[in-house]
Coordinates of C-alpha atoms in Angstrom, one line a residue:
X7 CA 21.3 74.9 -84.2
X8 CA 21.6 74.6 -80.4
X9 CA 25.0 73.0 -80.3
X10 CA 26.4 75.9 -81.9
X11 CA 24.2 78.3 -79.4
X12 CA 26.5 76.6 -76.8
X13 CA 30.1 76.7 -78.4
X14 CA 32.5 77.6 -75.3
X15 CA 29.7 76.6 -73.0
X16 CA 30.0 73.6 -70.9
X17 CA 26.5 72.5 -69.9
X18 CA 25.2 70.2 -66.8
X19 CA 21.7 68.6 -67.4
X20 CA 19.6 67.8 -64.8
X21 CA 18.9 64.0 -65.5
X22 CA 16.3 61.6 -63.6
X23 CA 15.8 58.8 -65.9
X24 CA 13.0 59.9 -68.0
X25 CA 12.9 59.9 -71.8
X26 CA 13.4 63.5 -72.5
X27 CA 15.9 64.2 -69.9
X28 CA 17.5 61.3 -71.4
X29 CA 18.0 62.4 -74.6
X30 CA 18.5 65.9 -74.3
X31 CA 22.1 64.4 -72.3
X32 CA 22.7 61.6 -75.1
X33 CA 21.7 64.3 -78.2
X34 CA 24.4 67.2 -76.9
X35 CA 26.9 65.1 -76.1
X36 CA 26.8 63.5 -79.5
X37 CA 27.1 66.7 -80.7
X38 CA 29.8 67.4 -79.8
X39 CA 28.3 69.7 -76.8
X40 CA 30.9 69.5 -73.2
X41 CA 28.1 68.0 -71.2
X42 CA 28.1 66.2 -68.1
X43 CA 24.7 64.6 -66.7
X44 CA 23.8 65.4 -63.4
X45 CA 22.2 62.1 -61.7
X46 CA 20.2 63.5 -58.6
X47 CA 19.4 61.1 -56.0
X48 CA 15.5 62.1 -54.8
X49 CA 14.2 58.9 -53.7
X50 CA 12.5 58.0 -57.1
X51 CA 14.1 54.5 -57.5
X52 CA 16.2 52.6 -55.5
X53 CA 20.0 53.7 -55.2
X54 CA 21.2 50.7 -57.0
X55 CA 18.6 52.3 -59.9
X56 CA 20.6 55.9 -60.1
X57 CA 23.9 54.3 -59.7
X58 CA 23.0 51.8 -62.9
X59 CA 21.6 55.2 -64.6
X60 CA 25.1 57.0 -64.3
X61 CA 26.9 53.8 -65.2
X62 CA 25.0 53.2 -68.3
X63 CA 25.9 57.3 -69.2
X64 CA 29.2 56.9 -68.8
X65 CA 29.0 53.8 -70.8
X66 CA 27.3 55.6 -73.9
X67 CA 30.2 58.7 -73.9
X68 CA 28.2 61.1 -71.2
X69 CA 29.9 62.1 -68.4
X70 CA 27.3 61.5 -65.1
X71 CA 27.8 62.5 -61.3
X72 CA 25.6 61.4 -58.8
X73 CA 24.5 63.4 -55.9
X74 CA 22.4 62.4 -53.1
X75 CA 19.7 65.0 -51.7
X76 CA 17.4 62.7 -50.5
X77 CA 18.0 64.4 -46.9
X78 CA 16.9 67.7 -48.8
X79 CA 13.5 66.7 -50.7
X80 CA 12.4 65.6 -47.4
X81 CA 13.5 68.4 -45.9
X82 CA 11.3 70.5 -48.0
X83 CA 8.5 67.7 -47.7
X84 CA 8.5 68.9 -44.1
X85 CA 8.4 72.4 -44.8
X86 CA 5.5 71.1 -47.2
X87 CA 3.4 69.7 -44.2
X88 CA 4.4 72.7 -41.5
X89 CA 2.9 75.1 -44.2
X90 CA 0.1 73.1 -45.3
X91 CA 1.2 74.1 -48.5
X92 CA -0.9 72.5 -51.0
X93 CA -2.3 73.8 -54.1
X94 CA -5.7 72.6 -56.7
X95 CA -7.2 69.6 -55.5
X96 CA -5.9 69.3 -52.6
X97 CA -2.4 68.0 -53.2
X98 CA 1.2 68.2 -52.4
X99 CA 4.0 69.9 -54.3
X100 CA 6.4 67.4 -54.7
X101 CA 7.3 68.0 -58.3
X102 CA 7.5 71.8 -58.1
X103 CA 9.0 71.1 -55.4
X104 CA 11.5 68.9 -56.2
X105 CA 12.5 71.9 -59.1
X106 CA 13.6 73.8 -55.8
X107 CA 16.0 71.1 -54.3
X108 CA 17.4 70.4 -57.6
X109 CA 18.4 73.6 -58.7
X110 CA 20.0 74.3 -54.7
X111 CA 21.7 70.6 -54.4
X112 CA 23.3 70.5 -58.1
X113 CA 24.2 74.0 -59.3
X114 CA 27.5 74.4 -56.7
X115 CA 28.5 70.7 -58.2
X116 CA 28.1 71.8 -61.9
X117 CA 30.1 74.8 -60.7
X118 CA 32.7 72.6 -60.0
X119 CA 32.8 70.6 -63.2
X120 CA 33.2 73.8 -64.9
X121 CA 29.4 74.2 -66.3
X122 CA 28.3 77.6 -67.7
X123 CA 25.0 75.9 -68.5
X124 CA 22.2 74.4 -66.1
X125 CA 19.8 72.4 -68.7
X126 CA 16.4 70.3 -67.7
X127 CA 14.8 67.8 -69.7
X128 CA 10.4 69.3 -69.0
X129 CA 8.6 70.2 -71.6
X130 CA 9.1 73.8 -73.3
X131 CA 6.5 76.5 -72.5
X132 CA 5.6 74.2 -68.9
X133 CA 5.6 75.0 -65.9
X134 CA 8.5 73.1 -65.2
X135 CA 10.5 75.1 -67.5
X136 CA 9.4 78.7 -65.8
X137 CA 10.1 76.7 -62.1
X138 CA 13.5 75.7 -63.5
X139 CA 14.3 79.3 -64.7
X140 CA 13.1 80.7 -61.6
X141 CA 15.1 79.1 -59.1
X142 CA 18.4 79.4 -61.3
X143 CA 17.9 83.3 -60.9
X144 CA 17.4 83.0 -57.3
X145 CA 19.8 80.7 -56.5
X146 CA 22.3 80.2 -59.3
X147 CA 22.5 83.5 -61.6
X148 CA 26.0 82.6 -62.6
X149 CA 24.5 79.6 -64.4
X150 CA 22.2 80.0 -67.7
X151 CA 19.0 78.1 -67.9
X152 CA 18.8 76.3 -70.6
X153 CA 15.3 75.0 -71.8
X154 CA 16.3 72.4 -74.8
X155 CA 12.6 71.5 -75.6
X156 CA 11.9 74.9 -76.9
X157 CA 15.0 74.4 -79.6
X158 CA 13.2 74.0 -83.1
X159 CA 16.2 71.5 -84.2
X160 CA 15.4 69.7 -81.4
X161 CA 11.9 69.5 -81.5
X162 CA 12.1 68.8 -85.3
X163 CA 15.1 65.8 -84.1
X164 CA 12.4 63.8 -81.9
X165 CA 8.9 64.8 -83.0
X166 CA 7.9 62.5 -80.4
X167 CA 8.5 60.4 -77.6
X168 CA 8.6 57.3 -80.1
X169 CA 11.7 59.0 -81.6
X170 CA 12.9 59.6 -78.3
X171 CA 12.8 55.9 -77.4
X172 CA 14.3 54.6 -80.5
X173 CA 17.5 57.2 -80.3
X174 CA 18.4 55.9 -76.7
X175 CA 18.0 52.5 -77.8
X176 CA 19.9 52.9 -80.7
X177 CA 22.5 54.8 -77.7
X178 CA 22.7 51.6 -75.8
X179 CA 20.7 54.0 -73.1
X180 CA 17.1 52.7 -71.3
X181 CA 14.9 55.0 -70.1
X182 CA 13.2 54.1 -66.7
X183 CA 10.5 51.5 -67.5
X184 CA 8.4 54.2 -66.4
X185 CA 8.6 56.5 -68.7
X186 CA 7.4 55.4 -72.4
X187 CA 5.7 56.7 -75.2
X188 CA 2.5 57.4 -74.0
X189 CA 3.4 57.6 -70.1
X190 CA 5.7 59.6 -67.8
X191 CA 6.1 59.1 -63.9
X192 CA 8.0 62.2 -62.2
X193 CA 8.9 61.1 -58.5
X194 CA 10.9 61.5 -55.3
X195 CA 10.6 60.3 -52.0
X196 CA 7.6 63.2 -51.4
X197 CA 5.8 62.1 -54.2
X198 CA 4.8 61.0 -57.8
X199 CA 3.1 62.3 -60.7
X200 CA 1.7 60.7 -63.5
X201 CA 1.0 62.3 -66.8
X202 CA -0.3 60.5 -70.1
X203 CA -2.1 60.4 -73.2
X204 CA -5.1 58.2 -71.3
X205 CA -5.3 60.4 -68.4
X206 CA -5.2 63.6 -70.4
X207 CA -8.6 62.3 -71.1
X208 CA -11.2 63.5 -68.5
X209 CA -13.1 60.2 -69.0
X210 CA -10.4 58.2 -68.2
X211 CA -10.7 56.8 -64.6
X212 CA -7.9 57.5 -61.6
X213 CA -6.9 53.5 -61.6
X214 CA -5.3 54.4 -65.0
X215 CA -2.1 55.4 -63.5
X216 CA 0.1 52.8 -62.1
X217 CA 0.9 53.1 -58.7
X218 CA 4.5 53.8 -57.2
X219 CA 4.2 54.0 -53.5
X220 CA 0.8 53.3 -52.7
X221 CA -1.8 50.6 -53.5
X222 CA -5.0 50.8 -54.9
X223 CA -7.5 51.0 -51.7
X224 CA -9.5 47.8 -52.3
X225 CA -5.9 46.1 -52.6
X226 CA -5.7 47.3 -49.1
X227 CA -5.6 45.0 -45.8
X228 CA -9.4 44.7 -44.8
X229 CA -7.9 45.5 -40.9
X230 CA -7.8 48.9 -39.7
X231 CA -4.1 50.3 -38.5
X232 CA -4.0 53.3 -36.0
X233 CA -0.6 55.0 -36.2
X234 CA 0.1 57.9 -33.5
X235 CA 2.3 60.5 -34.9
X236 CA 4.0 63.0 -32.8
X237 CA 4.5 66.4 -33.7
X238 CA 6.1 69.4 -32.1
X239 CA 6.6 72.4 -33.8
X240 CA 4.3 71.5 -37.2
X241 CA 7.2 69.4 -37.9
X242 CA 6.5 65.4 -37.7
X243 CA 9.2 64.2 -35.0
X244 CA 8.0 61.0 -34.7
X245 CA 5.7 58.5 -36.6
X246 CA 4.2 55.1 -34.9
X247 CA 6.6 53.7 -32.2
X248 CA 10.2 55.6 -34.5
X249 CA 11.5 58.5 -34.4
X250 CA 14.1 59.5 -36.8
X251 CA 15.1 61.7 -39.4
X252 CA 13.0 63.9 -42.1
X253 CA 13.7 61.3 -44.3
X254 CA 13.7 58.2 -42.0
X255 CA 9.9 59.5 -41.0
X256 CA 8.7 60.4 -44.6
X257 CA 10.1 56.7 -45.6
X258 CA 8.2 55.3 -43.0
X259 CA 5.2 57.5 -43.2
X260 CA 5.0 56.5 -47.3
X261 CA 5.3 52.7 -46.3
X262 CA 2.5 52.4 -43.5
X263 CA -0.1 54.9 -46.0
X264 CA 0.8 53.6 -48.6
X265 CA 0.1 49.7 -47.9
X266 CA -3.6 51.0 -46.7
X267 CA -4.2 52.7 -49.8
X268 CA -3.8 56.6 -49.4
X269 CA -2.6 59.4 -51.3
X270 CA -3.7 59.1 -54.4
X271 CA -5.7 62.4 -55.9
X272 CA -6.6 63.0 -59.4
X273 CA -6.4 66.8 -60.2
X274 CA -7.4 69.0 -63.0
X275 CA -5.2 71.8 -62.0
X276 CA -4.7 75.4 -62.9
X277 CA -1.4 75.6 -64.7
X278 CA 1.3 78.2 -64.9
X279 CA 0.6 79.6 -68.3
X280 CA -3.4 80.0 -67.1
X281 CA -4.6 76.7 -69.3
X282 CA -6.1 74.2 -67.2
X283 CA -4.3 70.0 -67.1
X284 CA -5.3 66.6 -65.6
X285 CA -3.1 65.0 -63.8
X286 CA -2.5 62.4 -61.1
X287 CA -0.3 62.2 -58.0
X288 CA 0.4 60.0 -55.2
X289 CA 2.0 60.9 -52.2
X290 CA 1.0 58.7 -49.0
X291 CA 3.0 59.6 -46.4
X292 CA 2.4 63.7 -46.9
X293 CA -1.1 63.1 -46.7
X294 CA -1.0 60.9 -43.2
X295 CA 1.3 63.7 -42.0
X296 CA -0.1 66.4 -43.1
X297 CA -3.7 65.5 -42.0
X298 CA -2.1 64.8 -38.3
X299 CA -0.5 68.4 -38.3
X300 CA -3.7 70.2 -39.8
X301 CA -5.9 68.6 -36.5
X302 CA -3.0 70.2 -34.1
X303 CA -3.1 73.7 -35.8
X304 CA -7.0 73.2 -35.1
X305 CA -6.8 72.4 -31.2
X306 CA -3.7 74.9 -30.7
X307 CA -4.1 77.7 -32.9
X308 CA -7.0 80.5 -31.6
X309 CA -9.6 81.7 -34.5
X310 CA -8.1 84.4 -36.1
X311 CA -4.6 82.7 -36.4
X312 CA -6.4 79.8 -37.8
X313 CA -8.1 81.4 -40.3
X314 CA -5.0 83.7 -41.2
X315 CA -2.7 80.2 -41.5
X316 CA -5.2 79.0 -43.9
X317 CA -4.8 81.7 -46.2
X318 CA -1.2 81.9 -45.7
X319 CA -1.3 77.9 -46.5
X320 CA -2.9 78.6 -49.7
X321 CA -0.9 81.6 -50.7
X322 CA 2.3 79.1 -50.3
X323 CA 0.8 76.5 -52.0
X324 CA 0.6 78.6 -54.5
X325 CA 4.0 79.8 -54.1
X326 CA 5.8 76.7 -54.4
X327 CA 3.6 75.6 -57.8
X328 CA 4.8 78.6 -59.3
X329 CA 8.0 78.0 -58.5
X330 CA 8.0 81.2 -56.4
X331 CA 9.1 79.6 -52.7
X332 CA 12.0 82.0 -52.6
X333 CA 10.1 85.3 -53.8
X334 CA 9.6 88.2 -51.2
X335 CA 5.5 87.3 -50.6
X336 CA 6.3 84.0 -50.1
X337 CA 9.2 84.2 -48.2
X338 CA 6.9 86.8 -46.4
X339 CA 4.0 84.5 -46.0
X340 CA 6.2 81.6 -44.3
X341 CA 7.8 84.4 -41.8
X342 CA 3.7 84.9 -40.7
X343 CA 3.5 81.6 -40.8
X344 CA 6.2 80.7 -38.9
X345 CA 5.2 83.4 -36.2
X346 CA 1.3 82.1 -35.9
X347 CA 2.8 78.1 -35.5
X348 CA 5.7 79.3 -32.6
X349 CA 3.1 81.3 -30.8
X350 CA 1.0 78.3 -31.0
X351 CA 3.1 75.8 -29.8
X352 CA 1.4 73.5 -32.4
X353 CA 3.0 70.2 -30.2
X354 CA 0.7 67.2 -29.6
X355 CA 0.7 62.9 -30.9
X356 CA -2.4 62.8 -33.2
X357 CA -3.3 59.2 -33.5
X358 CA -4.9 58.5 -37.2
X359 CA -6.5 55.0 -38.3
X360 CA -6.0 54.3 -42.1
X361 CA -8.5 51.7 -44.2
X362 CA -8.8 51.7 -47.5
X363 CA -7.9 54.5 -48.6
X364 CA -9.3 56.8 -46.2
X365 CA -7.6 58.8 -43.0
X366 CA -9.7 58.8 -40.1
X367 CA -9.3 61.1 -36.8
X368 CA -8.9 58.7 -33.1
X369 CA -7.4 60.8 -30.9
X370 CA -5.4 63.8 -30.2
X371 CA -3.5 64.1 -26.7
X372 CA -0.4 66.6 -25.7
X373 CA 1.5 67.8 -22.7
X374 CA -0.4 69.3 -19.8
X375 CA 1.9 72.5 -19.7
X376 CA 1.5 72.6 -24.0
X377 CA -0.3 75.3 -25.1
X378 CA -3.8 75.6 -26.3
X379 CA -6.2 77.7 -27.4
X380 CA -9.6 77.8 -24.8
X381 CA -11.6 74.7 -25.1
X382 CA -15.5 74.0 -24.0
X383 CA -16.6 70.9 -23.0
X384 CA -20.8 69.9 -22.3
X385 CA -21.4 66.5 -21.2
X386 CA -18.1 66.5 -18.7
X387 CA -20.0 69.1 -16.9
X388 CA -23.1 67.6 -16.7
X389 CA -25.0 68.1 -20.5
X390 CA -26.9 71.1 -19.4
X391 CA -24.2 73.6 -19.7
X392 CA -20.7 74.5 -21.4
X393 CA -17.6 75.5 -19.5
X394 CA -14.3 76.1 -20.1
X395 CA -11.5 73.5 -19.5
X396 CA -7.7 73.4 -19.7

């Protein structure tokens, strides 16, 4: 029986507000487990939400502690977007992602409550589970991971997420609204993912998931918006007429996206384990961002640095799926990176329209002293010829 697996262990769970997550926290605790829920703060609800999360806990006989590291997921949001790290389909990390921050923002607090044990609510044999496992050796070896879902008790406990339900009802606990039966929402300020029985089927349509920071794009205003967004280094300093913080811009970034409709990207991806999974994700503002920073690679960046980024992009995409961002290649590959974007400069205010759905290119302007890679020009010399401008 796990419980008794954990005699003289003291064990911090990783808790969002999902079902399984949830209950792993309510199930040791009521058996008799030292447990203390760890309530991270990504930007999935509002903070009212994770402070009524930790309250209710406390309230049922587990022990929570909220931490903020909002400042941190967008943080690596950033890193996202500099990188162009995206992986099948086109879209962002923000779960695997998210794995990362959680494992760096939480494992010095459980440290301090006196936990031996760092446990997650995913799924056993998932990705998640080999992210979460990952990230402790790298960052927190002094902490076990601890994968409840692969605990035959356990599994034989709550057969399903029906079970799951009823036990945290019958716990005076809620899961988020979110997360039900037949329907789980992952999410942080970068990003959502949806999982479900529907969408695990292939002819299920993309509208099927409900939508947590975008619109669907014929919901969207029928008027055009053109937002400039300034960015100096591959780094977003700057979007429409506000400057600000990681998070301040990736706030604003999902708002002004997400009211026209973009950033939302149905994927059958290639998982960890080598089977293949349908899924669907939203995440508005990395998309305006990141479309805005791939045109100023393109104007600054000469061809063989461009084409060496690109595969550098995909080999960190990659990377941070795995749960591998802190592994020598990829710690390699973002040091080339990193070389090819300083060398470029990569500074300019790309201005980007957004309709329905759809991110369209209106202009790209930058400092006359910024540098560029050589650029020919036609018609501005007449239309018989090409030269070479600044």
């Amino acid at each position: 029986m796990l419980s008794r697996q954990l005699a003289g262990e003291k064990v911090g769970v990783c808790v969002s507000g999902g079902l399984s997550s949830l209950t792993v926290a309510a199930w040791l605790a009521a058996s008799s487990v030292p447990v203390t829920a760890f309530v991270a703060d990504l930007g999935q609800g509002t903070g009212d939400d994770v402070r009524a999360l930790a309250r209710a806990l406390q309230a049922a006989g587990v022990a929570a502690v909220v931490t903020d590291l909002r400042d941190e997921i967008a943080q690596l949001a950033f890193d996202l977007v500099r990188y162009q790290a995206q992986y099948d389909g086109g879209y962002w990390n923000t779960t695997s992602g998210s794995r990362l921050v959680l494992v760096a923002g939480l494992a010095e607090a459980m440290r301090r409550a006196g936990c031996t044990v760092l446990a997650h609510g995913c799924v056993g044999g998932g990705n998640d589970q080999r992210r979460f496992e990952r990230y402790v050796a790298a960052l927190a070896p002094d902490l076990r991971a601890l994968s409840p879902w692969t605990d035959p008790d356990l599994l034989s406990r709550f057969p399903g997420r029906a079970d799951m339900t009823r036990y945290l009802r019958d716990r005076g606990l809620a899961a988020d609204q979110r997360s039900t039966a037949d329907y789980s929402a992952d999410g942080s300020l970068a990003g959502f993912a949806h999982d479900g029985t529907a969408l695990e089927c292939l002819q299920t349509p993309d509208d099927a998931a409900w939508r947590a920071l975008t619109v669907a794009p014929r919901q969207a205003p029928d008027d055009p918006e053109a937002v400039p967004v300034a960015i100096a280094g591959g780094r977003p300093v700057r979007v429409g007429n506000a400057p600000g913080t990681a998070r301040e811009l990736l706030g604003h970034a999902n708002a002004v996206a997400g009211r026209h409709g973009v950033g939302l990207r149905s994927v059958v991806e290639n998982r960890v384990n080598g089977t293949k999974c349908r899924g669907v994700y939203e995440s508005p503002g990395l998309d305006l961002l990141g479309f805005c920073v791939a045109r100023v690679y393109q104007v600054a960046m000469d061809p063989e640095a461009l084409r060496l980024m690109h595969g550098l992009s995909g080999q960190i995409g990659r990377g941070v799926y795995e749960g591998r961002y802190l592994d020598p290649a990829i710690r390699a590959a973002r040091a080339a990176a990193d070389v090819l974007i300083e060398s470029a400069g990569a500074t300019a205010e790309v201005t980007a329209e957004l309709y329905k759905g759809a991110i369209s290119f209106q202009g790209l302007t930058h400092d006359a002293d910024e540098r560029v890679a050589p650029r020919q020009t036609r018609f501005t010399g007449g239309g018989q010829h090409w030269q070479i401008v600044a």
